Amino acid sequence: MKRLAVYCGSATPADPAYLQLARAVGRGLAERDIGIVYGGGRLGLMGAVADAALAAGGEVIGVIPQALVDAEVAHRGLTSLTVVETMHQRKQAFTDLSDGFVTLPGGTGTMDELWEALSWAQLGYHAKPVGLLNALGYYDGLVAFWDKMAEVGFLRAQHRGLLIVADELEALLARMAAAEPVRTVVAMKAAGL
């Protein structure tokens, strides 16, 4: 994996552990020569990931909608910053420019990005690993929900492994690198399954 899309919040939580986590991920990816594609913001966890990666000599590509540039939240010190018109274009660029996806703590925008990456993998629009860094237990409830979807039958057994979860970056990257492509919904329907 040469470049990963990193999804995370633009907010700064009161608990400094979240900013520390973001900085550690940015630095950790740069030290492994893994470039970052992210939302192009300068605030919150997004800004912390970018700044730490840049300080460690890493490549950081931002993709940001014009409306957020106009709101003055764009990070102007990146390796490159691409301005798009819509959030859909932004997410397509994340997919086009990256070899996989890593999700850190965040809010509704982060969840939108994560779920789209998972949905697209399930359908076969990409075959890239989708990682969830469950540091600080932040995503315990989401992981339980993922398991519940499988238990009830809304998530096929062969797709359960699409969400790759770990509590630490090193373990997450190793699991993502070892991920095997799954049989997609489109392929299954074509085969009459």
XYZ file of C-alpha atoms in Angstrom:
193
model
C 0.000 0.000 0.000
C 1.647 3.174 -1.214
C -1.166 5.584 -0.343
C -4.120 5.374 2.053
C -7.228 7.479 2.358
C -7.535 8.549 5.980
C -11.003 9.352 7.276
C -11.323 11.223 10.572
C -13.063 14.089 12.300
C -12.522 17.779 11.702
C -13.437 18.434 15.342
C -11.052 18.613 18.284
C -12.454 16.567 21.195
C -11.768 17.703 24.754
C -9.780 14.512 25.437
C -6.239 15.123 24.072
C -5.825 11.386 23.422
C -7.684 11.805 20.125
C -5.282 14.435 18.788
C -2.361 12.333 20.009
C -3.782 9.370 18.104
C -4.177 11.418 14.913
C -0.619 12.704 15.154
C 0.714 9.189 15.768
C -1.134 7.869 12.699
C 0.121 10.690 10.482
C 3.692 10.220 11.654
C 3.408 6.415 11.518
C 2.195 6.385 7.927
C 4.909 8.833 6.834
C 7.601 6.753 8.537
C 6.378 3.732 6.546
C 6.462 5.758 3.297
C 2.689 5.509 2.977
C 1.173 8.648 1.507
C -2.065 10.082 2.858
C -5.147 11.164 0.951
C -7.588 12.999 3.200
C -10.254 15.691 3.308
C -7.897 18.643 2.956
C -8.844 20.384 6.201
C -6.589 22.109 8.684
C -8.787 21.610 11.753
C -9.267 18.844 14.299
C -7.984 15.340 13.778
C -7.749 15.958 10.034
C -5.256 18.774 10.528
C -3.330 16.811 13.157
C -2.900 13.800 10.837
C -1.733 16.027 7.989
C 0.639 18.156 10.065
C 2.284 15.135 11.699
C 2.762 13.354 8.373
C 4.209 16.477 6.756
C 6.563 17.042 9.703
C 7.812 13.462 9.235
C 8.450 14.065 5.519
C 5.341 12.287 4.259
C 3.170 12.909 1.232
C -0.233 14.428 2.064
C -2.844 14.969 -0.629
C -5.946 16.902 0.324
C -9.252 16.731 -1.538
C -11.735 19.388 -0.470
C -15.000 20.813 -1.800
C -15.016 24.467 -2.824
C -17.579 25.287 -0.129
C -15.095 24.267 2.567
C -12.325 26.268 0.901
C -14.688 29.256 0.966
C -15.285 28.617 4.685
C -11.493 28.934 5.167
C -10.878 25.470 6.557
C -8.519 24.273 3.792
C -4.976 23.269 4.737
C -2.657 25.344 2.534
C 0.609 23.556 3.362
C -0.022 20.128 1.835
C 1.936 18.241 -0.792
C -1.063 18.961 -3.027
C -4.620 20.199 -2.576
C -7.354 19.355 -5.075
C -10.528 21.428 -4.964
C -13.712 19.716 -6.152
C -17.320 20.854 -6.354
C -19.151 18.102 -4.480
C -18.709 15.630 -1.665
C -19.357 12.829 -4.166
C -16.386 13.977 -6.246
C -14.313 14.143 -3.087
C -15.106 10.532 -2.130
C -14.484 9.328 -5.679
C -11.059 10.998 -5.566
C -10.295 9.258 -2.259
C -11.032 5.932 -3.943
C -9.136 6.763 -7.136
C -6.007 8.042 -5.383
C -5.632 5.467 -2.612
C -4.773 1.806 -2.184
C -7.030 1.435 0.849
C -8.890 3.266 3.594
C -8.172 3.867 7.285
C -10.851 5.319 9.540
C -9.956 7.098 12.781
C -12.462 8.551 15.249
C -14.862 11.049 13.718
C -18.479 12.040 13.304
C -21.145 11.815 10.629
C -18.852 12.790 7.738
C -16.369 10.128 8.771
C -19.150 7.559 9.011
C -20.422 8.543 5.543
C -16.961 7.955 4.102
C -16.460 4.645 5.909
C -19.848 3.219 4.947
C -19.423 4.238 1.317
C -15.996 2.579 1.156
C -17.538 -0.606 2.623
C -20.571 -0.484 0.343
C -18.438 0.040 -2.751
C -16.189 -2.882 -1.740
C -19.225 -5.107 -1.197
C -20.627 -4.193 -4.606
C -17.293 -4.500 -6.398
C -16.611 -0.867 -7.260
C -13.196 -1.322 -5.659
C -11.222 -4.192 -4.124
C -9.245 -2.131 -1.618
C -8.950 -2.916 2.108
C -11.140 -0.899 4.483
C -9.577 -0.471 7.923
C -11.085 0.772 11.159
C -8.669 1.913 13.852
C -10.652 1.213 17.010
C -8.261 3.051 19.294
C -9.546 4.119 22.701
C -12.524 1.792 22.166
C -14.162 4.551 20.142
C -15.770 2.177 17.646
C -16.775 -0.653 19.985
C -20.466 0.062 19.325
C -19.961 0.206 15.565
C -18.097 -3.115 15.552
C -20.959 -4.635 17.559
C -23.430 -3.205 15.031
C -21.425 -4.701 12.145
C -21.609 -8.084 13.877
C -25.357 -7.611 14.455
C -25.895 -6.945 10.727
C -24.195 -10.248 9.978
C -26.074 -12.085 12.712
C -29.469 -10.886 11.429
C -28.576 -11.539 7.784
C -28.149 -8.059 6.333
C -24.438 -8.711 5.823
C -23.403 -11.831 3.921
C -20.935 -14.103 5.686
C -18.407 -13.678 2.866
C -18.516 -9.885 3.333
C -18.114 -9.828 7.106
C -14.337 -9.515 6.746
C -14.574 -6.375 4.608
C -14.311 -4.278 7.767
C -10.785 -4.812 9.048
C -10.521 -3.792 12.699
C -7.560 -3.314 15.029
C -6.754 -1.208 18.083
C -3.240 -0.244 16.928
C -1.952 1.096 13.619
C 0.735 -1.577 13.115
C -1.759 -4.418 13.496
C -4.305 -2.674 11.294
C -1.819 -2.120 8.468
C -0.663 -5.752 8.656
C -4.250 -7.019 8.454
C -5.029 -4.664 5.584
C -1.931 -5.797 3.655
C -2.983 -9.436 4.114
C -6.610 -8.853 3.090
C -7.948 -11.063 0.313
C -10.515 -9.827 -2.225
C -14.046 -11.065 -1.608
C -16.711 -12.261 -3.994
C -18.738 -9.135 -4.634
C -22.514 -8.805 -4.668
C -22.436 -8.059 -8.398
C -20.366 -11.197 -9.095
C -22.640 -13.263 -6.878
C -25.776 -12.035 -8.651
C -24.186 -12.727 -12.044
C -23.485 -16.293 -10.889
C -27.056 -16.700 -9.699
C -26.156 -16.804 -5.998
